[in-house]
Amino acid sequence: EGGARTVGLTKVYGTGDTAVRALNGVTVEFPAERFTAVVGPSGAGKTTLLHCAAGLDTPTSGKVYVGGTELGALPDRALTRLRRERVGLVFRSDNLVPAMTVADNITLPLTLAGRRPDRVWHDLVVRVLGLGNRLRHRSERLSGGQAQRVALARALVTRPRIVFADEPAGDLDSRTGAEMLTFLRRAVDDLGQTVAMATHDPVAAARADTVVFLADGRVADVMHRPTVADVL
Ligand code: ADP
Ligand code: ADP
């Protein structure tokens, strides 16, 4: 069972007068083998939602399910294992290790877990993302777009239940950003993966199968098969 969902997720940062309610009863579905975009202005709660759904942050209340498993019910070690093996992350701060080759960066999550790659899956990911002739390159010599593609390959290599991507095209020029969206689509269409992306960019959001609109920590709307005009 793939995908993920949240039920009545609330997240409050801080206490008392300075408390910030970043999420306020957010119920969203990230269906298996679909590309879902979470859009909304800065401060809407997109990053907080992705962090909670990925098990990187603990909600104040509500539930998160990844592949049918409720994260809140897991002991710490099981949560760590689920995060490592069942969740892929592509965040802007997610830097590659510059001195390492592309090949070693891609397999890093497996190395850290003491596992060997599933060769067939690994080679398929590399081929679908067009990285086959760059495996021996040192990562510090990659362009921004190539580096982000390697980060996506690294997120996919464990064959996770879901990949979370926070502004995956945020640091890229528009052409390279559009290309990154194409590779996220390929992860879904050609590899059968599940992708959840946060973005403030309507053009990026329109590449998704479903768009969830967040505003002030609430789901304002959900739209299937959106056009750019729908998302504006
Ligand atoms: P978005 O990703 O849509 O820009 P965020 O999830 O980053 O939204 O932030 C939602 C709200 O929560 C904002 O008001 C932000 O300032 C606040 N916030 C986010 N992270 C923290 C934090 N660690 N401590 C306090 N407030 C935070
Ligand atoms: P985004 O661009 O997604 O809104 P930011 O650059 O605002 O993210 O936030 C980067 C980091 O700072 C995140 O880990 C977020 O949780 C944290 N953060 C955001 N707002 C606040 C805040 N008001 N107080 C403390 N930490 C915050």
PDB file of C-alpha atoms and ligand atoms in Angstrom:
ATOM      1  CA  GLU A   1       0.000   0.000   0.000  1.00  0.00           C
ATOM      2  CA  GLY A   2       1.461   3.349  -1.042  1.00  0.00           C
ATOM      3  CA  GLY A   3       0.607   6.994  -0.609  1.00  0.00           C
ATOM      4  CA  ALA A   4       0.041   8.965   2.554  1.00  0.00           C
ATOM      5  CA  ARG A   5      -2.675  10.974   4.232  1.00  0.00           C
ATOM      6  CA  THR A   6      -3.211  13.323   7.119  1.00  0.00           C
ATOM      7  CA  VAL A   7      -6.334  13.584   9.258  1.00  0.00           C
ATOM      8  CA  GLY A   8      -7.180  16.742  11.189  1.00  0.00           C
ATOM      9  CA  LEU A   9      -3.577  17.834  11.424  1.00  0.00           C
ATOM     10  CA  THR A  10      -2.921  20.786  13.698  1.00  0.00           C
ATOM     11  CA  LYS A  11       0.469  22.287  14.405  1.00  0.00           C
ATOM     12  CA  VAL A  12       1.053  25.076  16.886  1.00  0.00           C
ATOM     13  CA  TYR A  13       4.546  26.543  17.240  1.00  0.00           C
ATOM     14  CA  GLY A  14       5.352  28.170  20.566  1.00  0.00           C
ATOM     15  CA  THR A  15       2.980  28.928  23.428  1.00  0.00           C
ATOM     16  CA  GLY A  16       0.892  31.749  24.861  1.00  0.00           C
ATOM     17  CA  ASP A  17       0.754  35.114  23.134  1.00  0.00           C
ATOM     18  CA  THR A  18       3.450  34.208  20.628  1.00  0.00           C
ATOM     19  CA  ALA A  19       1.912  30.878  19.559  1.00  0.00           C
ATOM     20  CA  VAL A  20       1.588  30.395  15.790  1.00  0.00           C
ATOM     21  CA  ARG A  21      -1.075  28.019  14.491  1.00  0.00           C
ATOM     22  CA  ALA A  22       0.670  26.849  11.307  1.00  0.00           C
ATOM     23  CA  LEU A  23      -1.842  24.069  10.537  1.00  0.00           C
ATOM     24  CA  ASN A  24      -5.460  24.048  11.598  1.00  0.00           C
ATOM     25  CA  GLY A  25      -7.259  20.744  11.003  1.00  0.00           C
ATOM     26  CA  VAL A  26      -5.639  19.722   7.720  1.00  0.00           C
ATOM     27  CA  THR A  27      -6.987  16.531   6.156  1.00  0.00           C
ATOM     28  CA  VAL A  28      -5.295  15.684   2.864  1.00  0.00           C
ATOM     29  CA  GLU A  29      -4.820  12.609   0.748  1.00  0.00           C
ATOM     30  CA  PHE A  30      -1.638  11.900  -1.199  1.00  0.00           C
ATOM     31  CA  PRO A  31      -2.912   8.977  -3.282  1.00  0.00           C
ATOM     32  CA  ALA A  32      -0.546   6.228  -4.378  1.00  0.00           C
ATOM     33  CA  GLU A  33       1.045   6.651  -7.797  1.00  0.00           C
ATOM     34  CA  ARG A  34      -0.208  10.217  -8.096  1.00  0.00           C
ATOM     35  CA  PHE A  35       1.478  13.600  -8.127  1.00  0.00           C
ATOM     36  CA  THR A  36      -0.102  15.971  -5.609  1.00  0.00           C
ATOM     37  CA  ALA A  37       0.869  19.625  -5.256  1.00  0.00           C
ATOM     38  CA  VAL A  38       0.283  21.698  -2.132  1.00  0.00           C
ATOM     39  CA  VAL A  39       0.086  25.372  -3.094  1.00  0.00           C
ATOM     40  CA  GLY A  40      -0.417  28.538  -1.145  1.00  0.00           C
ATOM     41  CA  PRO A  41       1.313  31.788  -0.269  1.00  0.00           C
ATOM     42  CA  SER A  42       4.363  32.025   1.962  1.00  0.00           C
ATOM     43  CA  GLY A  43       3.352  31.218   5.531  1.00  0.00           C
ATOM     44  CA  ALA A  44       0.319  29.121   4.491  1.00  0.00           C
ATOM     45  CA  GLY A  45       1.778  26.044   6.189  1.00  0.00           C
ATOM     46  CA  LYS A  46       3.107  24.067   3.203  1.00  0.00           C
ATOM     47  CA  THR A  47       6.502  23.238   4.685  1.00  0.00           C
ATOM     48  CA  THR A  48       4.984  22.393   8.050  1.00  0.00           C
ATOM     49  CA  LEU A  49       2.498  20.043   6.370  1.00  0.00           C
ATOM     50  CA  LEU A  50       5.244  18.271   4.424  1.00  0.00           C
ATOM     51  CA  HIS A  51       7.481  18.008   7.487  1.00  0.00           C
ATOM     52  CA  CYS A  52       4.666  16.513   9.583  1.00  0.00           C
ATOM     53  CA  ALA A  53       3.572  14.143   6.804  1.00  0.00           C
ATOM     54  CA  ALA A  54       7.175  12.981   6.350  1.00  0.00           C
ATOM     55  CA  GLY A  55       7.609  12.334  10.080  1.00  0.00           C
ATOM     56  CA  LEU A  56      10.263  15.057  10.406  1.00  0.00           C
ATOM     57  CA  ASP A  57       8.087  17.094  12.735  1.00  0.00           C
ATOM     58  CA  THR A  58       5.409  16.054  15.241  1.00  0.00           C
ATOM     59  CA  PRO A  59       1.922  17.547  14.884  1.00  0.00           C
ATOM     60  CA  THR A  60       0.228  19.093  17.908  1.00  0.00           C
ATOM     61  CA  SER A  61      -2.812  16.939  17.127  1.00  0.00           C
ATOM     62  CA  GLY A  62      -4.173  14.861  14.276  1.00  0.00           C
ATOM     63  CA  LYS A  63      -2.817  11.825  12.511  1.00  0.00           C
ATOM     64  CA  VAL A  64      -0.423  11.009   9.694  1.00  0.00           C
ATOM     65  CA  TYR A  65      -0.511   7.742   7.767  1.00  0.00           C
ATOM     66  CA  VAL A  66       2.282   6.646   5.449  1.00  0.00           C
ATOM     67  CA  GLY A  67       1.441   3.529   3.461  1.00  0.00           C
ATOM     68  CA  GLY A  68      -1.300   2.697   5.964  1.00  0.00           C
ATOM     69  CA  THR A  69       0.965   3.021   9.035  1.00  0.00           C
ATOM     70  CA  GLU A  70       0.080   5.704  11.564  1.00  0.00           C
ATOM     71  CA  LEU A  71       3.264   7.570  12.447  1.00  0.00           C
ATOM     72  CA  GLY A  72       2.095   8.681  15.898  1.00  0.00           C
ATOM     73  CA  ALA A  73       1.617   5.061  16.977  1.00  0.00           C
ATOM     74  CA  LEU A  74       5.232   4.117  16.227  1.00  0.00           C
ATOM     75  CA  PRO A  75       8.046   3.939  18.757  1.00  0.00           C
ATOM     76  CA  ASP A  76      10.967   6.267  17.904  1.00  0.00           C
ATOM     77  CA  ARG A  77      13.142   3.594  16.357  1.00  0.00           C
ATOM     78  CA  ALA A  78      10.350   2.288  14.152  1.00  0.00           C
ATOM     79  CA  LEU A  79       9.583   5.850  13.067  1.00  0.00           C
ATOM     80  CA  THR A  80      13.222   6.410  12.163  1.00  0.00           C
ATOM     81  CA  ARG A  81      13.250   3.199  10.144  1.00  0.00           C
ATOM     82  CA  LEU A  82      10.004   4.032   8.368  1.00  0.00           C
ATOM     83  CA  ARG A  83      11.307   7.510   7.540  1.00  0.00           C
ATOM     84  CA  ARG A  84      14.534   6.072   6.193  1.00  0.00           C
ATOM     85  CA  GLU A  85      13.024   3.259   4.162  1.00  0.00           C
ATOM     86  CA  ARG A  86       9.540   4.418   3.239  1.00  0.00           C
ATOM     87  CA  VAL A  87       9.862   8.180   2.766  1.00  0.00           C
ATOM     88  CA  GLY A  88      11.920  10.043   0.165  1.00  0.00           C
ATOM     89  CA  LEU A  89      12.808  13.689   0.715  1.00  0.00           C
ATOM     90  CA  VAL A  90      13.806  16.376  -1.772  1.00  0.00           C
ATOM     91  CA  PHE A  91      14.112  19.610   0.147  1.00  0.00           C
ATOM     92  CA  ARG A  92      15.897  22.757  -0.947  1.00  0.00           C
ATOM     93  CA  SER A  93      18.298  22.465   1.959  1.00  0.00           C
ATOM     94  CA  ASP A  94      18.943  18.894   0.877  1.00  0.00           C
ATOM     95  CA  ASN A  95      22.502  19.251  -0.345  1.00  0.00           C
ATOM     96  CA  LEU A  96      24.493  16.539  -1.985  1.00  0.00           C
ATOM     97  CA  VAL A  97      27.882  15.649  -0.560  1.00  0.00           C
ATOM     98  CA  PRO A  98      30.055  17.665  -2.986  1.00  0.00           C
ATOM     99  CA  ALA A  99      33.171  15.496  -2.887  1.00  0.00           C
ATOM    100  CA  MET A 100      31.229  12.322  -3.562  1.00  0.00           C
ATOM    101  CA  THR A 101      30.369  11.006  -6.997  1.00  0.00           C
ATOM    102  CA  VAL A 102      26.824  11.121  -8.314  1.00  0.00           C
ATOM    103  CA  ALA A 103      26.661   7.326  -7.921  1.00  0.00           C
ATOM    104  CA  ASP A 104      27.660   7.492  -4.232  1.00  0.00           C
ATOM    105  CA  ASN A 105      25.271  10.358  -3.517  1.00  0.00           C
ATOM    106  CA  ILE A 106      22.378   8.422  -5.022  1.00  0.00           C
ATOM    107  CA  THR A 107      23.023   5.301  -2.941  1.00  0.00           C
ATOM    108  CA  LEU A 108      23.832   7.220   0.269  1.00  0.00           C
ATOM    109  CA  PRO A 109      20.507   6.411   2.019  1.00  0.00           C
ATOM    110  CA  LEU A 110      21.136   2.718   1.414  1.00  0.00           C
ATOM    111  CA  THR A 111      24.746   2.944   2.551  1.00  0.00           C
ATOM    112  CA  LEU A 112      23.653   4.665   5.767  1.00  0.00           C
ATOM    113  CA  ALA A 113      21.088   1.920   6.343  1.00  0.00           C
ATOM    114  CA  GLY A 114      23.649  -0.791   5.598  1.00  0.00           C
ATOM    115  CA  ARG A 115      21.658  -2.033   2.647  1.00  0.00           C
ATOM    116  CA  ARG A 116      22.572  -2.884  -0.907  1.00  0.00           C
ATOM    117  CA  PRO A 117      20.656  -1.279  -3.742  1.00  0.00           C
ATOM    118  CA  ASP A 118      18.060  -3.269  -5.616  1.00  0.00           C
ATOM    119  CA  ARG A 119      20.065  -3.193  -8.869  1.00  0.00           C
ATOM    120  CA  VAL A 120      17.109  -3.427 -11.219  1.00  0.00           C
ATOM    121  CA  TRP A 121      15.267  -0.599  -9.461  1.00  0.00           C
ATOM    122  CA  HIS A 122      18.420   1.513  -9.081  1.00  0.00           C
ATOM    123  CA  ASP A 123      19.254   1.225 -12.767  1.00  0.00           C
ATOM    124  CA  LEU A 124      15.689   2.032 -13.758  1.00  0.00           C
ATOM    125  CA  VAL A 125      15.659   5.188 -11.589  1.00  0.00           C
ATOM    126  CA  VAL A 126      18.995   6.299 -13.050  1.00  0.00           C
ATOM    127  CA  ARG A 127      17.772   5.694 -16.599  1.00  0.00           C
ATOM    128  CA  VAL A 128      14.387   7.382 -16.168  1.00  0.00           C
ATOM    129  CA  LEU A 129      16.075  10.444 -14.630  1.00  0.00           C
ATOM    130  CA  GLY A 130      18.683  10.531 -17.417  1.00  0.00           C
ATOM    131  CA  LEU A 131      21.668  10.248 -15.057  1.00  0.00           C
ATOM    132  CA  GLY A 132      23.338   7.218 -16.629  1.00  0.00           C
ATOM    133  CA  ASN A 133      26.314   9.069 -18.081  1.00  0.00           C
ATOM    134  CA  ARG A 134      26.938  11.177 -14.972  1.00  0.00           C
ATOM    135  CA  LEU A 135      27.347   8.498 -12.329  1.00  0.00           C
ATOM    136  CA  ARG A 136      31.130   8.956 -12.111  1.00  0.00           C
ATOM    137  CA  HIS A 137      30.991  12.761 -11.973  1.00  0.00           C
ATOM    138  CA  ARG A 138      31.874  14.526  -8.763  1.00  0.00           C
ATOM    139  CA  SER A 139      28.705  16.141  -7.461  1.00  0.00           C
ATOM    140  CA  GLU A 140      30.318  19.560  -6.918  1.00  0.00           C
ATOM    141  CA  ARG A 141      30.641  19.934 -10.688  1.00  0.00           C
ATOM    142  CA  LEU A 142      26.934  19.500 -11.418  1.00  0.00           C
ATOM    143  CA  SER A 143      24.656  22.331 -12.498  1.00  0.00           C
ATOM    144  CA  GLY A 144      21.782  23.235 -10.172  1.00  0.00           C
ATOM    145  CA  GLY A 145      19.293  21.301 -12.272  1.00  0.00           C
ATOM    146  CA  GLN A 146      21.486  18.216 -12.430  1.00  0.00           C
ATOM    147  CA  ALA A 147      22.105  18.345  -8.678  1.00  0.00           C
ATOM    148  CA  GLN A 148      18.370  18.531  -8.007  1.00  0.00           C
ATOM    149  CA  ARG A 149      17.830  15.524 -10.293  1.00  0.00           C
ATOM    150  CA  VAL A 150      20.457  13.563  -8.350  1.00  0.00           C
ATOM    151  CA  ALA A 151      18.658  14.548  -5.118  1.00  0.00           C
ATOM    152  CA  LEU A 152      15.461  13.136  -6.640  1.00  0.00           C
ATOM    153  CA  ALA A 153      17.241   9.906  -7.608  1.00  0.00           C
ATOM    154  CA  ARG A 154      18.528   9.650  -4.026  1.00  0.00           C
ATOM    155  CA  ALA A 155      14.974  10.100  -2.729  1.00  0.00           C
ATOM    156  CA  LEU A 156      13.706   7.361  -5.057  1.00  0.00           C
ATOM    157  CA  VAL A 157      16.457   4.783  -4.627  1.00  0.00           C
ATOM    158  CA  THR A 158      14.897   3.139  -1.572  1.00  0.00           C
ATOM    159  CA  ARG A 159      11.638   2.797  -3.535  1.00  0.00           C
ATOM    160  CA  PRO A 160       9.745   4.744  -0.866  1.00  0.00           C
ATOM    161  CA  ARG A 161       5.993   4.806  -0.295  1.00  0.00           C
ATOM    162  CA  ILE A 162       6.050   8.536  -1.035  1.00  0.00           C
ATOM    163  CA  VAL A 163       8.494  11.275  -2.016  1.00  0.00           C
ATOM    164  CA  PHE A 164       8.065  14.719  -0.457  1.00  0.00           C
ATOM    165  CA  ALA A 165       9.509  17.634  -2.411  1.00  0.00           C
ATOM    166  CA  ASP A 166       9.525  21.157  -0.944  1.00  0.00           C
ATOM    167  CA  GLU A 167       9.887  23.792  -3.694  1.00  0.00           C
ATOM    168  CA  PRO A 168      11.960  21.375  -5.795  1.00  0.00           C
ATOM    169  CA  ALA A 169      12.327  23.972  -8.560  1.00  0.00           C
ATOM    170  CA  GLY A 170      12.657  26.931  -6.200  1.00  0.00           C
ATOM    171  CA  ASP A 171      16.341  27.598  -6.737  1.00  0.00           C
ATOM    172  CA  LEU A 172      16.343  26.883 -10.467  1.00  0.00           C
ATOM    173  CA  ASP A 173      15.838  29.168 -13.458  1.00  0.00           C
ATOM    174  CA  SER A 174      12.464  28.711 -15.131  1.00  0.00           C
ATOM    175  CA  ARG A 175      13.632  26.411 -17.917  1.00  0.00           C
ATOM    176  CA  THR A 176      15.579  24.139 -15.568  1.00  0.00           C
ATOM    177  CA  GLY A 177      12.713  24.310 -13.084  1.00  0.00           C
ATOM    178  CA  ALA A 178      10.290  23.126 -15.759  1.00  0.00           C
ATOM    179  CA  GLU A 179      12.664  20.282 -16.529  1.00  0.00           C
ATOM    180  CA  MET A 180      12.691  19.281 -12.853  1.00  0.00           C
ATOM    181  CA  LEU A 181       8.885  19.099 -12.931  1.00  0.00           C
ATOM    182  CA  THR A 182       9.172  16.787 -15.926  1.00  0.00           C
ATOM    183  CA  PHE A 183      11.396  14.457 -13.895  1.00  0.00           C
ATOM    184  CA  LEU A 184       8.945  14.478 -10.979  1.00  0.00           C
ATOM    185  CA  ARG A 185       6.219  13.529 -13.485  1.00  0.00           C
ATOM    186  CA  ARG A 186       8.422  10.713 -14.780  1.00  0.00           C
ATOM    187  CA  ALA A 187       8.848   9.423 -11.225  1.00  0.00           C
ATOM    188  CA  VAL A 188       5.056   9.053 -11.121  1.00  0.00           C
ATOM    189  CA  ASP A 189       4.250   8.091 -14.723  1.00  0.00           C
ATOM    190  CA  ASP A 190       7.240   5.883 -15.551  1.00  0.00           C
ATOM    191  CA  LEU A 191       8.276   4.578 -12.116  1.00  0.00           C
ATOM    192  CA  GLY A 192       4.846   4.386 -10.462  1.00  0.00           C
ATOM    193  CA  GLN A 193       5.990   6.461  -7.474  1.00  0.00           C
ATOM    194  CA  THR A 194       3.917   8.780  -5.296  1.00  0.00           C
ATOM    195  CA  VAL A 195       4.983  12.423  -5.104  1.00  0.00           C
ATOM    196  CA  ALA A 196       3.806  15.245  -2.818  1.00  0.00           C
ATOM    197  CA  MET A 197       5.230  18.673  -3.677  1.00  0.00           C
ATOM    198  CA  ALA A 198       4.940  22.037  -1.979  1.00  0.00           C
ATOM    199  CA  THR A 199       5.164  25.072  -4.237  1.00  0.00           C
ATOM    200  CA  HIS A 200       4.008  28.666  -4.504  1.00  0.00           C
ATOM    201  CA  ASP A 201       4.323  28.517  -8.313  1.00  0.00           C
ATOM    202  CA  PRO A 202       1.055  27.987 -10.257  1.00  0.00           C
ATOM    203  CA  VAL A 203       2.890  26.731 -13.350  1.00  0.00           C
ATOM    204  CA  ALA A 204       4.632  24.063 -11.275  1.00  0.00           C
ATOM    205  CA  ALA A 205       1.405  23.136  -9.491  1.00  0.00           C
ATOM    206  CA  ALA A 206      -0.408  22.672 -12.795  1.00  0.00           C
ATOM    207  CA  ARG A 207       1.924  19.764 -13.618  1.00  0.00           C
ATOM    208  CA  ALA A 208       0.416  17.785 -10.731  1.00  0.00           C
ATOM    209  CA  ASP A 209      -2.611  15.455 -10.905  1.00  0.00           C
ATOM    210  CA  THR A 210      -4.220  17.145  -7.915  1.00  0.00           C
ATOM    211  CA  VAL A 211      -3.686  20.519  -6.282  1.00  0.00           C
ATOM    212  CA  VAL A 212      -4.429  21.144  -2.606  1.00  0.00           C
ATOM    213  CA  PHE A 213      -4.777  24.850  -1.826  1.00  0.00           C
ATOM    214  CA  LEU A 214      -3.572  25.824   1.643  1.00  0.00           C
ATOM    215  CA  ALA A 215      -4.396  29.200   3.181  1.00  0.00           C
ATOM    216  CA  ASP A 216      -3.696  30.188   6.770  1.00  0.00           C
ATOM    217  CA  GLY A 217      -3.128  26.582   7.766  1.00  0.00           C
ATOM    218  CA  ARG A 218      -6.383  25.278   6.292  1.00  0.00           C
ATOM    219  CA  VAL A 219      -7.314  23.409   3.124  1.00  0.00           C
ATOM    220  CA  ALA A 220      -9.129  26.034   1.061  1.00  0.00           C
ATOM    221  CA  ASP A 221      -9.786  23.896  -2.021  1.00  0.00           C
ATOM    222  CA  VAL A 222      -8.811  20.686  -3.803  1.00  0.00           C
ATOM    223  CA  MET A 223      -8.687  20.521  -7.587  1.00  0.00           C
ATOM    224  CA  HIS A 224      -8.070  17.568  -9.902  1.00  0.00           C
ATOM    225  CA  ARG A 225      -6.326  17.913 -13.266  1.00  0.00           C
ATOM    226  CA  PRO A 226      -5.834  21.664 -12.881  1.00  0.00           C
ATOM    227  CA  THR A 227      -4.800  24.103 -15.573  1.00  0.00           C
ATOM    228  CA  VAL A 228      -2.403  26.964 -14.797  1.00  0.00           C
ATOM    229  CA  ALA A 229      -5.369  29.358 -14.912  1.00  0.00           C
ATOM    230  CA  ASP A 230      -7.155  27.249 -12.280  1.00  0.00           C
ATOM    231  CA  VAL A 231      -4.224  27.595  -9.917  1.00  0.00           C
ATOM    232  CA  LEU A 232      -3.579  31.339 -10.408  1.00  0.00           C
TER     233      LEU A 232
HETATM  234  P1  ADP B   1       4.984  27.891   3.999  1.00  0.00           P
HETATM  235  O1  ADP B   1       5.852  26.704   3.754  1.00  0.00           O
HETATM  236  O2  ADP B   1       3.650  27.792   3.326  1.00  0.00           O
HETATM  237  O3  ADP B   1       5.668  29.168   3.704  1.00  0.00           O
HETATM  238  P2  ADP B   1       5.434  27.333   6.788  1.00  0.00           P
HETATM  239  O4  ADP B   1       4.947  25.957   7.088  1.00  0.00           O
HETATM  240  O5  ADP B   1       6.900  27.510   6.590  1.00  0.00           O
HETATM  241  O6  ADP B   1       4.619  27.911   5.563  1.00  0.00           O
HETATM  242  O7  ADP B   1       4.985  28.306   7.962  1.00  0.00           O
HETATM  243  C1  ADP B   1       3.641  28.385   8.424  1.00  0.00           C
HETATM  244  C2  ADP B   1       3.594  29.336   9.604  1.00  0.00           C
HETATM  245  O8  ADP B   1       4.277  28.740  10.698  1.00  0.00           O
HETATM  246  C3  ADP B   1       4.277  30.663   9.352  1.00  0.00           C
HETATM  247  O9  ADP B   1       3.578  31.640  10.081  1.00  0.00           O
HETATM  248  C4  ADP B   1       5.683  30.455   9.916  1.00  0.00           C
HETATM  249  O10 ADP B   1       6.260  31.663  10.297  1.00  0.00           O
HETATM  250  C5  ADP B   1       5.383  29.565  11.098  1.00  0.00           C
HETATM  251  N1  ADP B   1       6.506  28.664  11.427  1.00  0.00           N
HETATM  252  C6  ADP B   1       7.052  27.727  10.620  1.00  0.00           C
HETATM  253  N2  ADP B   1       8.050  27.076  11.246  1.00  0.00           N
HETATM  254  C7  ADP B   1       8.109  27.614  12.493  1.00  0.00           C
HETATM  255  C8  ADP B   1       8.930  27.366  13.631  1.00  0.00           C
HETATM  256  N3  ADP B   1       9.881  26.420  13.611  1.00  0.00           N
HETATM  257  N4  ADP B   1       8.711  28.119  14.736  1.00  0.00           N
HETATM  258  C9  ADP B   1       7.774  29.055  14.761  1.00  0.00           C
HETATM  259  N5  ADP B   1       6.958  29.344  13.729  1.00  0.00           N
HETATM  260  C10 ADP B   1       7.130  28.631  12.605  1.00  0.00           C
HETATM  261  P1  ADP B   2       9.640  28.310   3.488  1.00  0.00           P
HETATM  262  O1  ADP B   2      10.390  29.038   2.433  1.00  0.00           O
HETATM  263  O2  ADP B   2       9.233  26.937   3.101  1.00  0.00           O
HETATM  264  O3  ADP B   2       8.522  29.091   4.093  1.00  0.00           O
HETATM  265  P2  ADP B   2      11.460  29.228   5.451  1.00  0.00           P
HETATM  266  O4  ADP B   2      12.705  29.549   4.675  1.00  0.00           O
HETATM  267  O5  ADP B   2      10.500  30.291   5.803  1.00  0.00           O
HETATM  268  O6  ADP B   2      10.698  28.055   4.668  1.00  0.00           O
HETATM  269  O7  ADP B   2      11.833  28.451   6.781  1.00  0.00           O
HETATM  270  C1  ADP B   2      13.009  27.666   6.847  1.00  0.00           C
HETATM  271  C2  ADP B   2      13.046  26.997   8.213  1.00  0.00           C
HETATM  272  O8  ADP B   2      12.760  27.934   9.259  1.00  0.00           O
HETATM  273  C3  ADP B   2      12.014  25.890   8.352  1.00  0.00           C
HETATM  274  O9  ADP B   2      12.600  24.808   9.046  1.00  0.00           O
HETATM  275  C4  ADP B   2      10.908  26.502   9.177  1.00  0.00           C
HETATM  276  O10 ADP B   2      10.261  25.512   9.981  1.00  0.00           O
HETATM  277  C5  ADP B   2      11.653  27.501  10.020  1.00  0.00           C
HETATM  278  N1  ADP B   2      10.807  28.676  10.320  1.00  0.00           N
HETATM  279  C6  ADP B   2       9.964  29.304   9.464  1.00  0.00           C
HETATM  280  N2  ADP B   2       9.346  30.308  10.081  1.00  0.00           N
HETATM  281  C7  ADP B   2       9.837  30.339  11.349  1.00  0.00           C
HETATM  282  C8  ADP B   2       9.580  31.158  12.471  1.00  0.00           C
HETATM  283  N3  ADP B   2       8.684  32.143  12.450  1.00  0.00           N
HETATM  284  N4  ADP B   2      10.252  30.902  13.605  1.00  0.00           N
HETATM  285  C9  ADP B   2      11.126  29.907  13.643  1.00  0.00           C
HETATM  286  N5  ADP B   2      11.409  29.093  12.626  1.00  0.00           N
HETATM  287  C10 ADP B   2      10.766  29.310  11.486  1.00  0.00           C
END
